[in-house]
Short mmCIF file of C-alpha atoms in Angstrom, two decimals:
data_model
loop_
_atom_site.label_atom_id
_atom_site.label_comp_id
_atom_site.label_asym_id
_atom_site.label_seq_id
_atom_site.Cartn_x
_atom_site.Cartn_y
_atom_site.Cartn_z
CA UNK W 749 16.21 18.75 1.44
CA UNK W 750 13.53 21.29 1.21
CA UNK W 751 10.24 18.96 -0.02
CA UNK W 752 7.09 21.09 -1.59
CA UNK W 753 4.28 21.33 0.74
CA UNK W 754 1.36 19.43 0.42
CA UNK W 755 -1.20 22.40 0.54
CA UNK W 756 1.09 24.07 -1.94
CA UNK W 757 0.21 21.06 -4.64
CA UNK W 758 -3.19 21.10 -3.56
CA UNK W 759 -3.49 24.81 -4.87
CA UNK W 760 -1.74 24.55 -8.00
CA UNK W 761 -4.57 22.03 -8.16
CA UNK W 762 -7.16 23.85 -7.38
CA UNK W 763 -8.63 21.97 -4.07
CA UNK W 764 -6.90 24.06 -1.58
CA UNK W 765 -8.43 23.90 0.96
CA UNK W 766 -9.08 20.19 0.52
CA UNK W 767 -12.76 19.99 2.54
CA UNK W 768 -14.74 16.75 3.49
CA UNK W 769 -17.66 16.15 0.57
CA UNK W 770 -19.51 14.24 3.30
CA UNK W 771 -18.98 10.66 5.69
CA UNK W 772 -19.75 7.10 4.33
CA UNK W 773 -16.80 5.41 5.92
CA UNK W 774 -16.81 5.38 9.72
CA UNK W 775 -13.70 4.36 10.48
CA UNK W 776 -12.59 3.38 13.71
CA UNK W 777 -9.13 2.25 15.43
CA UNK W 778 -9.86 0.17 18.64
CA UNK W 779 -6.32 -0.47 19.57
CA UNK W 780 -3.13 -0.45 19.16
CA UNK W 781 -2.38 -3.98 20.46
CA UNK W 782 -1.54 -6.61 17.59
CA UNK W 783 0.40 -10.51 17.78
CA UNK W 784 2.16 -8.73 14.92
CA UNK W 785 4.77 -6.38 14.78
CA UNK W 786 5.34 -5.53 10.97
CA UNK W 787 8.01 -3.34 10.06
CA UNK W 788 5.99 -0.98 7.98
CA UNK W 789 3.36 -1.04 10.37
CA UNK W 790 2.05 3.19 10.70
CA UNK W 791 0.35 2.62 13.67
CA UNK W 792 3.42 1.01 15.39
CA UNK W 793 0.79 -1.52 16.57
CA UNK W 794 2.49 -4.71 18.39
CA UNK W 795 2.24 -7.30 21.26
CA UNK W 796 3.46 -4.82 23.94
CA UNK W 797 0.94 -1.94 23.23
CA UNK W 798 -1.49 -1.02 25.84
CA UNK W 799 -3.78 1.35 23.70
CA UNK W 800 -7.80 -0.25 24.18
CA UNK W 801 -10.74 1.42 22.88
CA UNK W 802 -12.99 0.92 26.13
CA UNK W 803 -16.12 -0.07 26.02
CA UNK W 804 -17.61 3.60 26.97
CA UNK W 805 -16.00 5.12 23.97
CA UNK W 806 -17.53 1.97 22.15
CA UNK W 807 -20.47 2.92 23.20
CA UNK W 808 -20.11 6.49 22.12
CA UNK W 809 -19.44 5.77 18.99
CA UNK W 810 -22.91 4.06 18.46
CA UNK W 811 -24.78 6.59 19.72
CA UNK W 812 -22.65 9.20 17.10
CA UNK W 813 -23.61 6.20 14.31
CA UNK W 814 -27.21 6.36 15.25
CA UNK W 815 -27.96 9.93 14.26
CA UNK W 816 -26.32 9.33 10.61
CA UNK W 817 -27.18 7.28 7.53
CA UNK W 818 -23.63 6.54 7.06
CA UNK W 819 -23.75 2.91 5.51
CA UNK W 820 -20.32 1.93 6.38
CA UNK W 821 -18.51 0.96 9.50
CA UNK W 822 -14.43 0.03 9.18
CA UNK W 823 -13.32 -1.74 12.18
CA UNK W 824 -9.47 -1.58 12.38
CA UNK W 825 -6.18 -1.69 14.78
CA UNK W 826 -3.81 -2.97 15.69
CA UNK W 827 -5.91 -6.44 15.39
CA UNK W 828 -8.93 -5.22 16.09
CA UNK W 829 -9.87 -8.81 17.29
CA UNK W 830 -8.12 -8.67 20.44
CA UNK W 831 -9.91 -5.91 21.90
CA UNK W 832 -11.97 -7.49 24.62
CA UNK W 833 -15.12 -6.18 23.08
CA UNK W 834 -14.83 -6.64 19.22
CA UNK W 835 -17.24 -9.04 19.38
CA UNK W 836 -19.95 -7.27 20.92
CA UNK W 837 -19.12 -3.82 18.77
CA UNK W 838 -19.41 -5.40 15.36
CA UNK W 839 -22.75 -7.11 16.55
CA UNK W 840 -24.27 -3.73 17.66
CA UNK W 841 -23.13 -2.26 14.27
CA UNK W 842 -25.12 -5.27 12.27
CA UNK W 843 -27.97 -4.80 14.49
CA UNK W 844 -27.78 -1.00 13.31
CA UNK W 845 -28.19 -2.26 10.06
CA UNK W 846 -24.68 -0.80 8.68
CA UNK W 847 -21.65 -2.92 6.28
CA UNK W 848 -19.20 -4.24 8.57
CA UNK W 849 -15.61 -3.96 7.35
CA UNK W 850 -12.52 -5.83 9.52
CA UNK W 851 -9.46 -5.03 9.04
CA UNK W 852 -7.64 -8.15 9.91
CA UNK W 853 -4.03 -9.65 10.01
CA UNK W 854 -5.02 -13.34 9.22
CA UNK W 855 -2.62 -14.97 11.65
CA UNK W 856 -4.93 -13.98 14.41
CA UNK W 857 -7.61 -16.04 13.10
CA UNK W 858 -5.47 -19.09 13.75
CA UNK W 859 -4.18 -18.02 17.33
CA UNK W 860 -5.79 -20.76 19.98
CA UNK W 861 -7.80 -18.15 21.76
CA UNK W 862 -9.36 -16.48 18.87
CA UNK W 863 -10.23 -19.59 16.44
CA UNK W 864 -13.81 -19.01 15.70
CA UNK W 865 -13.50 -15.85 14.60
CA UNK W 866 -13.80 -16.64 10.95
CA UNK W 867 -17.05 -18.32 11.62
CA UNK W 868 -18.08 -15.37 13.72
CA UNK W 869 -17.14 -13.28 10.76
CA UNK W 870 -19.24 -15.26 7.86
CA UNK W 871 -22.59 -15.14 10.89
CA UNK W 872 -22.20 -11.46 11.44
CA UNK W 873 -21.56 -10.73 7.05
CA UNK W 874 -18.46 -8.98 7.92
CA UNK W 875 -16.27 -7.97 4.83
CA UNK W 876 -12.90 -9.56 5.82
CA UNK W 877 -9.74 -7.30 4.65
CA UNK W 878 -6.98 -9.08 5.01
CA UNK W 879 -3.42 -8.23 4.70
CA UNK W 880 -1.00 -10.19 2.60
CA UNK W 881 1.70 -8.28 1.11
CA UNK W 882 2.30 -11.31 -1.54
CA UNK W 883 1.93 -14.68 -2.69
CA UNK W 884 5.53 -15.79 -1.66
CA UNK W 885 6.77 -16.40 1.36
CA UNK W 886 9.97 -14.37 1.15
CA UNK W 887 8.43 -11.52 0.43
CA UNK W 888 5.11 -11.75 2.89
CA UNK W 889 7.72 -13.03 6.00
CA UNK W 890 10.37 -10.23 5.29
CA UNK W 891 7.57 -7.25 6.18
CA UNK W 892 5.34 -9.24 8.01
CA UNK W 893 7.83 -11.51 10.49
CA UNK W 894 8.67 -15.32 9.98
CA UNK W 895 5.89 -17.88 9.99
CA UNK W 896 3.08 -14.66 9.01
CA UNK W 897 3.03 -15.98 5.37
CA UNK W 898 1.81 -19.90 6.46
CA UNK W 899 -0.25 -18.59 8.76
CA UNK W 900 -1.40 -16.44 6.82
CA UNK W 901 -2.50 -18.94 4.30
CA UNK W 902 -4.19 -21.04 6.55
CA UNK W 903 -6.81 -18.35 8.10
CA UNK W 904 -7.28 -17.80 4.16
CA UNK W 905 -7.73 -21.44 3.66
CA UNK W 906 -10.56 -21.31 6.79
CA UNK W 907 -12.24 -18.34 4.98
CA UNK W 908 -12.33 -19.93 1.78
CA UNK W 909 -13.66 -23.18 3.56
CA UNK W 910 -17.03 -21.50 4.66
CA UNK W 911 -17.27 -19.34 1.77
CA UNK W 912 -15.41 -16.18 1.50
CA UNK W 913 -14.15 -15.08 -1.57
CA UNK W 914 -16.69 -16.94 -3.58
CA UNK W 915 -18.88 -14.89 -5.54
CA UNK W 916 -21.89 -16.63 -4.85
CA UNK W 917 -21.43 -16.48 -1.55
CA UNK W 918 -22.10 -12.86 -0.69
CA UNK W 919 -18.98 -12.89 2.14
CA UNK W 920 -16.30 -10.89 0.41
CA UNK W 921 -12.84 -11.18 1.36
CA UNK W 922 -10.25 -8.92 -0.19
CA UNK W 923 -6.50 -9.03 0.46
CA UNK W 924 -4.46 -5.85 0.80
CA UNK W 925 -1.19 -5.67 -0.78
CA UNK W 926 1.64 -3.17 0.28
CA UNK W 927 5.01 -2.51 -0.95
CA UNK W 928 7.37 -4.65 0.53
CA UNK W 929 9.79 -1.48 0.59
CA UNK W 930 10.40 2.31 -0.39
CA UNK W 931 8.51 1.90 -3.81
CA UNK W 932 5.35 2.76 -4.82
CA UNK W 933 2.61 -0.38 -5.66
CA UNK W 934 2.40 -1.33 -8.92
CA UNK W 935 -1.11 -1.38 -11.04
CA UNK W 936 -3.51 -2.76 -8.82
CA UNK W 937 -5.60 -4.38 -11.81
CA UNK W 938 -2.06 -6.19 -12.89
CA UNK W 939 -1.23 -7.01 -9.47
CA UNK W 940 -4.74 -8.66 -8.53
CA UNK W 941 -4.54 -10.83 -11.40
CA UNK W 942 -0.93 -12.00 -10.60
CA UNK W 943 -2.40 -12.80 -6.95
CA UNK W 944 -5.58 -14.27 -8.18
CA UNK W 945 -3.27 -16.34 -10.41
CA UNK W 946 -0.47 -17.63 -8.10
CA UNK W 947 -2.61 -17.90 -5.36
CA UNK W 948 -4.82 -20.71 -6.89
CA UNK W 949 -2.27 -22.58 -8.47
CA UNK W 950 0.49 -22.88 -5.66
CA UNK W 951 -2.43 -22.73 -2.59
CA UNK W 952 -5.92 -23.29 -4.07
CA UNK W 953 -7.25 -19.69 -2.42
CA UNK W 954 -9.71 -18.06 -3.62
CA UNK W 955 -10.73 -13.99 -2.91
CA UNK W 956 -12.63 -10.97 -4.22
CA UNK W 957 -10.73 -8.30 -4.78
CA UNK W 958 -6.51 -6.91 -4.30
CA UNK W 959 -6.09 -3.33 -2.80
CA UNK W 960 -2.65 -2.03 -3.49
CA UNK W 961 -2.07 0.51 -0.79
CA UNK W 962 1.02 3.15 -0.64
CA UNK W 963 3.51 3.00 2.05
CA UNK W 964 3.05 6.21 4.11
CA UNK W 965 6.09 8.02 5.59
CA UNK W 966 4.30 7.61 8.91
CA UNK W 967 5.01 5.46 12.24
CA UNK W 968 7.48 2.26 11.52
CA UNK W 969 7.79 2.63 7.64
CA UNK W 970 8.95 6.36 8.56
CA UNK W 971 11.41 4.88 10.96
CA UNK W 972 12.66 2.44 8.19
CA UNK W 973 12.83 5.21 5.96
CA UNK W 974 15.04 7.28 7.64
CA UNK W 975 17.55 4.23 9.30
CA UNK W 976 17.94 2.87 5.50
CA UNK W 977 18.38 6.36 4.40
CA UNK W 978 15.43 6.19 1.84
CA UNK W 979 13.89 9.16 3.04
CA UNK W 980 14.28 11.85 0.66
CA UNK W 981 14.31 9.27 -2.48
CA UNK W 982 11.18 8.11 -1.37
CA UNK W 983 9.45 11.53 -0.92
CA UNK W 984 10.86 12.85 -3.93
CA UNK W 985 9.42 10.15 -5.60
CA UNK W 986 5.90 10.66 -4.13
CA UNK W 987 5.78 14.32 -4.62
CA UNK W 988 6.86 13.97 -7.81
CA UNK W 989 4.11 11.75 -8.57
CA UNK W 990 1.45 13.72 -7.40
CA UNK W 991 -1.74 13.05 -9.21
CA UNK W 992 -4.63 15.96 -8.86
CA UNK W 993 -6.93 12.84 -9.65
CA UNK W 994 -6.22 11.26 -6.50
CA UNK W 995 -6.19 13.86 -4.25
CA UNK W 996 -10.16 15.12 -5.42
CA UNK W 997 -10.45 11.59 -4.42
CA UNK W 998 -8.91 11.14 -1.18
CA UNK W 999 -10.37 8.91 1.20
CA UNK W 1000 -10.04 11.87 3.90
CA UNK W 1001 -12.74 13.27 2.00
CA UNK W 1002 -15.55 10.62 2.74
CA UNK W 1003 -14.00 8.90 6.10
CA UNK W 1004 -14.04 10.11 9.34
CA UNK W 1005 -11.51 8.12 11.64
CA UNK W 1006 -12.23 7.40 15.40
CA UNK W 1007 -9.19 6.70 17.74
CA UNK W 1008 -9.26 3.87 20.65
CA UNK W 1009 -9.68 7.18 23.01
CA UNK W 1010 -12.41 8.69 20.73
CA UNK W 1011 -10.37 11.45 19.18
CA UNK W 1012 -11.73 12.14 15.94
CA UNK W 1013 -9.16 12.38 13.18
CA UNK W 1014 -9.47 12.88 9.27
CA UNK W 1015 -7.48 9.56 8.61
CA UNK W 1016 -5.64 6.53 10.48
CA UNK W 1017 -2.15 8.04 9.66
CA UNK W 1018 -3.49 11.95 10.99
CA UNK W 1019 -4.98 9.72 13.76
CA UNK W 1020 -0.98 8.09 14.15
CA UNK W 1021 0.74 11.60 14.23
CA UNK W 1022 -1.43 13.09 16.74
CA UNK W 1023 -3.21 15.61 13.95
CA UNK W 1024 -7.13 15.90 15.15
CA UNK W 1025 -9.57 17.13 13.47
CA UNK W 1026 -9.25 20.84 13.08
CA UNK W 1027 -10.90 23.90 11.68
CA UNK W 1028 -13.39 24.45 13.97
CA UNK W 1029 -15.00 20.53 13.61
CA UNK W 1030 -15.30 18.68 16.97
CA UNK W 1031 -12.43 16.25 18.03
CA UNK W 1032 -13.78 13.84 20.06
CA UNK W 1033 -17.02 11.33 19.15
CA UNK W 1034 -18.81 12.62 22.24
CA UNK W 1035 -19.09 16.02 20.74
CA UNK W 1036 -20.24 14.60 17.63
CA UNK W 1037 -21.46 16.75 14.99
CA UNK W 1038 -22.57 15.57 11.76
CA UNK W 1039 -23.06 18.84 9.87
CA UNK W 1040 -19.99 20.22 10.93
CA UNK W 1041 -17.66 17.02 10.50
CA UNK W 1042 -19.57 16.39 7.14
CA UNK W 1043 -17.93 19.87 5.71
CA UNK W 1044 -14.41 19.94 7.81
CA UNK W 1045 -11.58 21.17 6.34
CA UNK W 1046 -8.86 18.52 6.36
CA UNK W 1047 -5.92 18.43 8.17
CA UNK W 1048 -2.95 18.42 5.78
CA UNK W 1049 0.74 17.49 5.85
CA UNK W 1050 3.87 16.00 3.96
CA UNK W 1051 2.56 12.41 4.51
CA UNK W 1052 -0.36 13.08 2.43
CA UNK W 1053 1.38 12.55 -0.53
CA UNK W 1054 1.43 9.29 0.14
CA UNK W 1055 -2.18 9.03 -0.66
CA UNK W 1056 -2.04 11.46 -3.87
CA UNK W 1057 1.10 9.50 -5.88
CA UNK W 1058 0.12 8.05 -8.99
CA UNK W 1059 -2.98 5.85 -8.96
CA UNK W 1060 -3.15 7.08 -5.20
CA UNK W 1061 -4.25 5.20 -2.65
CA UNK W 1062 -6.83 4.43 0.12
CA UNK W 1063 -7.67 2.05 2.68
CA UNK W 1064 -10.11 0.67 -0.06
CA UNK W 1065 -7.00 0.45 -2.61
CA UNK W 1066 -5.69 2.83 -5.56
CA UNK W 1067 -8.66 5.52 -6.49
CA UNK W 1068 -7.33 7.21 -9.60
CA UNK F 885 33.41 15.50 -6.30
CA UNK F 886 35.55 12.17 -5.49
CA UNK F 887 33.54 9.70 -8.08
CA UNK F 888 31.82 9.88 -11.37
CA UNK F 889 28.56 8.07 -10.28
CA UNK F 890 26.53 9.70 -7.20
CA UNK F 891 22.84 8.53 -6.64
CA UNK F 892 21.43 11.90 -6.49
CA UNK F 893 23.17 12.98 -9.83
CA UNK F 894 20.12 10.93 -11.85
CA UNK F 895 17.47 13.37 -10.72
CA UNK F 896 19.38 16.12 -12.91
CA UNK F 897 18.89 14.01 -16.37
CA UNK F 898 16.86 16.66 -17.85
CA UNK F 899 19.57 19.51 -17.04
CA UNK F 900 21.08 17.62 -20.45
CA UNK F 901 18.11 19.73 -21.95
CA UNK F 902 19.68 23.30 -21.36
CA UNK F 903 22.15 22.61 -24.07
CA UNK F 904 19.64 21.44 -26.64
CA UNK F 905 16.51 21.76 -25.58
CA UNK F 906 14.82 20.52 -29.32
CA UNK F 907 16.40 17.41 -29.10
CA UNK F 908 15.86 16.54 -25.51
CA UNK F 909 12.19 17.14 -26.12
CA UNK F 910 12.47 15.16 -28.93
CA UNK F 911 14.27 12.39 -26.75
CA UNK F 912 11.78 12.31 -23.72
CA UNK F 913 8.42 12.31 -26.14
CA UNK F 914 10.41 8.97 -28.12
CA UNK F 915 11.34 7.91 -24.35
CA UNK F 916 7.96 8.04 -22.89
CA UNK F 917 6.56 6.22 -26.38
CA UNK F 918 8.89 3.18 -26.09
CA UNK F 919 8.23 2.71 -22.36
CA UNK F 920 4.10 3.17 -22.60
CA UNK F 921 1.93 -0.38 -23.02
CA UNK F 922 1.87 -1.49 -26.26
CA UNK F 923 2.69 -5.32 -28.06
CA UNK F 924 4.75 -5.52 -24.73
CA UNK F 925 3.53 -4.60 -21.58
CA UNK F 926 5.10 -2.27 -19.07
CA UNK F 927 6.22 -4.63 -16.78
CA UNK F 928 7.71 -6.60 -19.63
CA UNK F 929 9.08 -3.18 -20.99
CA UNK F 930 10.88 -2.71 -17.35
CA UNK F 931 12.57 -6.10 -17.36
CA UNK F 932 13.86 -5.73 -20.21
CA UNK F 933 15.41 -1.86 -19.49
CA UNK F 934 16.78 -3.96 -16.18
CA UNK F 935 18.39 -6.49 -18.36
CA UNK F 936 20.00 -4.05 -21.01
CA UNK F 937 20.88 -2.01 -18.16
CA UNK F 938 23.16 -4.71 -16.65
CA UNK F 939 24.28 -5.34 -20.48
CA UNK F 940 25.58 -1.50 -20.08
CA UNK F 941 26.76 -1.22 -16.97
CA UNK F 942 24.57 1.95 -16.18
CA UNK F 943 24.43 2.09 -12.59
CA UNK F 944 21.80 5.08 -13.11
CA UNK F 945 19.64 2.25 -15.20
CA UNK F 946 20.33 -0.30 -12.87
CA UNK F 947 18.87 1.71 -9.79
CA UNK F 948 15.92 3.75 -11.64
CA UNK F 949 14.48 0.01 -13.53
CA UNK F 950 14.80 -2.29 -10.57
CA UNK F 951 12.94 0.62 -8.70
CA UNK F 952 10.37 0.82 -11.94
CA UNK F 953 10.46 -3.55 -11.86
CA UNK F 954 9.12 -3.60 -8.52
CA UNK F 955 6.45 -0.67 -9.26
CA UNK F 956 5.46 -2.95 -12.17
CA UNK F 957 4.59 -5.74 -9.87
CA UNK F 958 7.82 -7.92 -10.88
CA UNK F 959 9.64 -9.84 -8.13
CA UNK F 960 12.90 -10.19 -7.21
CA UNK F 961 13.02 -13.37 -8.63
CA UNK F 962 12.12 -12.45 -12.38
CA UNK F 963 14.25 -9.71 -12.05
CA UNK F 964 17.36 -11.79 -11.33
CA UNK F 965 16.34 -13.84 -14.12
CA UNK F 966 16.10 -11.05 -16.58
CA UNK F 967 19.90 -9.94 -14.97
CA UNK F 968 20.97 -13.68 -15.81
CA UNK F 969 19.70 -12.76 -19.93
CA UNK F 970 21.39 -10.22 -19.93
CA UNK F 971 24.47 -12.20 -18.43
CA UNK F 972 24.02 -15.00 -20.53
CA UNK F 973 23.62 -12.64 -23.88
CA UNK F 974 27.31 -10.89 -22.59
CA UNK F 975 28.87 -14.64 -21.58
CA UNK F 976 27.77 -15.97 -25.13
CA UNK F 977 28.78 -12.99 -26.95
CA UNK F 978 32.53 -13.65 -25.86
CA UNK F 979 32.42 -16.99 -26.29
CA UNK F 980 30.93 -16.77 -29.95
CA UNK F 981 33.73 -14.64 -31.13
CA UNK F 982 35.87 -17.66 -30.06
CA UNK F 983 34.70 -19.01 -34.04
CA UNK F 984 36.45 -15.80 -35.11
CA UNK F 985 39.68 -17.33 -33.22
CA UNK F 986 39.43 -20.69 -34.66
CA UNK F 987 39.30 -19.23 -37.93
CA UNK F 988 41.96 -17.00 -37.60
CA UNK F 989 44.39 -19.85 -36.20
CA UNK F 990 43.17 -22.30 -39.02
CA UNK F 991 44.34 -19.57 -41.72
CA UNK F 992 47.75 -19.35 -40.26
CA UNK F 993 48.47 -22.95 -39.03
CA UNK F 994 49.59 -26.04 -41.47
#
């Protein structure tokens, strides 16, 4: 099957090539090491990975952070909890004075060794993004492993219980939906008020706000893909829904992404298939440069259709 | 070719428009219409496609609305209950028609 390259749809378009239009996300990936091992998991993330942002590169990255205004630091993994130094690195972002995103599992939360972390999260004013890929158990368990959906709902229970998700409380906790297969989400409006509906009647939780986010053909769900021959369906369908609207809107366009060995990359998935920064912008956060990484061309390929189908989507949820 | 049904064969629907290319514009515009949000909405639109599909036997239906269910935000669960309508609707259509037998065995019986 011969599938329409990406740059190809970007020019009939008009937004080839597809540049940066500046950095307010800061994203950055501080391992690859999760208690999880979903199946549609890009990053391939998992008990046995050894893949640590040290504390060196941690370091780094403030000192890139510190010549920028950019307002917005996204801490993700793996479970970005279990790197030995989360801790410290989201307190040196809030003493920087910069919105702390964490990108978390929720079954952490309730492992013995890390059970104050939702307490730690509510002191520091961390925006808590939380996966849950739906409001029944079947569903949730059958992506996410058996026993992720109670747990699940118990770290959601502890958030609630000091205040996320209420909207007086000014600690925002928004859940992340995915497709629990080779589909594409449905309306994310629709879908939040299905969750914010179901949710409070069968558990009594509370949150902010649903992102529905796109399955890419990257890592795991690319494996899946492929062993359930869904492949080609699945990219037909994406390409096929290709939606101009999206792509000016791309999240590669206003994130830079930082990997645990501080390789700069336009996105997490680029950062998963080994496609750095390019076009003459620095690649690693040592060589930081915000000029030229503010104006980088992006680094394109067939996966990014998974961010340009129909409403799109982003690590902040559909954008069209 | 050793069946009449293969998956891929649903992706060339609109060659049907090379032999009358008026009246499959005509068909997709009307298509599109009935499938937009309106009194109903989309996802209520899909369930229903699911259920007439199983009514019909399309196995091209079948596969393209439980793919457009799920994009719709409908769960397995209120799919198989739209399946069991349509089921139902087939089940009680037979048995209804069992009047028309009682009828016709009173007019010939003593």
């Amino acid at each position: 099957m011969t599938l329409k390259p990406f740059d190809a749809a970007l020019s009939e378009s008009k937004l080839y090539p597809l540049t940066a239009t500046g950095i307010t996300v800061f994203q950055v990936n501080i391992g690859k090491l999760c208690n999880q091992a979903c199946k549609h998991c890009h990053v391939e993330a998992g008990p046995g990975r050894k893949e640590t942002m040290p504390k060196q590169i941690m370091q780094a990255c403030l000192e890139a952070l510190e010549k920028t205004d950019i307002p917005t630091v996204d801490i993700t993994g793996g479970a970005p909890e279990m790197n030995p130094d989360f801790k410290w690195f989201v307190k040196e972002f809030r003493n920087r004075n910069r919105h702390v995103m964490v990108r978390s599992n929720l079954t952490i939360l309730v492992e013995p060794d890390y059970k104050n972390l939702a307490e730690f999260f509510a002191e520091n004013r961390v925006e808590v993004v939380a996966s849950l890929p739906y409001y029944s158990e079947q569903t949730a368990d059958r992506q996410r492993g058996a026993g992720v959906f109670k747990k699940s709902l118990e770290a959601l229970k502890r958030l609630n219980g000091i205040g996320y998700g209420r909207e007086d409380s000014g600690l925002v906790l928004n859940l992340v939906y995915n497709p629990a297969g080779a589909f594409l989400p449905p309306s994310q409006k629709s879908l939040e008020a299905d969750f914010k509906r179901e949710l409070l009647k069968r558990h009594g939780i509370i949150f902010n706000n649903l992102y529905t986010i796109t399955n890419m053909p990257v890592g795991r769900f690319l494996n899946y893909l492929n062993a359930s021959e869904n492949y080609d369906g699945y990219m037909e369908k994406l390409i096929s829904s290709y939606n101009p609207n999206a792509a000016s809107q791309a999240m590669c366009r206003y994130t830079l992404s930082v990997a645990w060995d501080g390789s700069l990359y336009d996105c997490d998935f680029n950062q998963m298939l080994g496609m750095k920064v390019n076009h003459g912008a620095p690649s690693n956060i040592k060589e930081f440069d915000l000029n030229k990484l503010c104006n980088r061309r992006i680094a394109t390929g067939i996966h990014c259709y998974g961010c340009t189908a129909g409403a799109g989507s982003s690590c902040g949820g559909a954008v069209a | 070719m050793n069946t009449y049904y293969a998956p891929e064969d649903l992706s060339k629907f609109p060659t049907i428009g090379e032999g009358a290319p008026e009246l499959w514009k005509k068909f997709s515009e009307w298509y599109g219409a009935v499938f937009a949000e309106g009194a109903l909405s989309e996802r209520e639109k899909a369930l229903i496609a699911l259920a007439v599909a199983h009514a019909v036997q399309c196995p091209y239906c079948i596969d393209a609305y439980t793919q457009t269910c799920l994009e719709k935000g409908s769960n397995e669960e209120q799919m198989t209950e739209a399946v069991h309508v349509a089921a139902a609707i087939r089940g009680g259509a037979s048995l209804v028609h069992g009047v028309q037998m009682k009828n016709a065995a009173k007019k010939v019986s003593l």
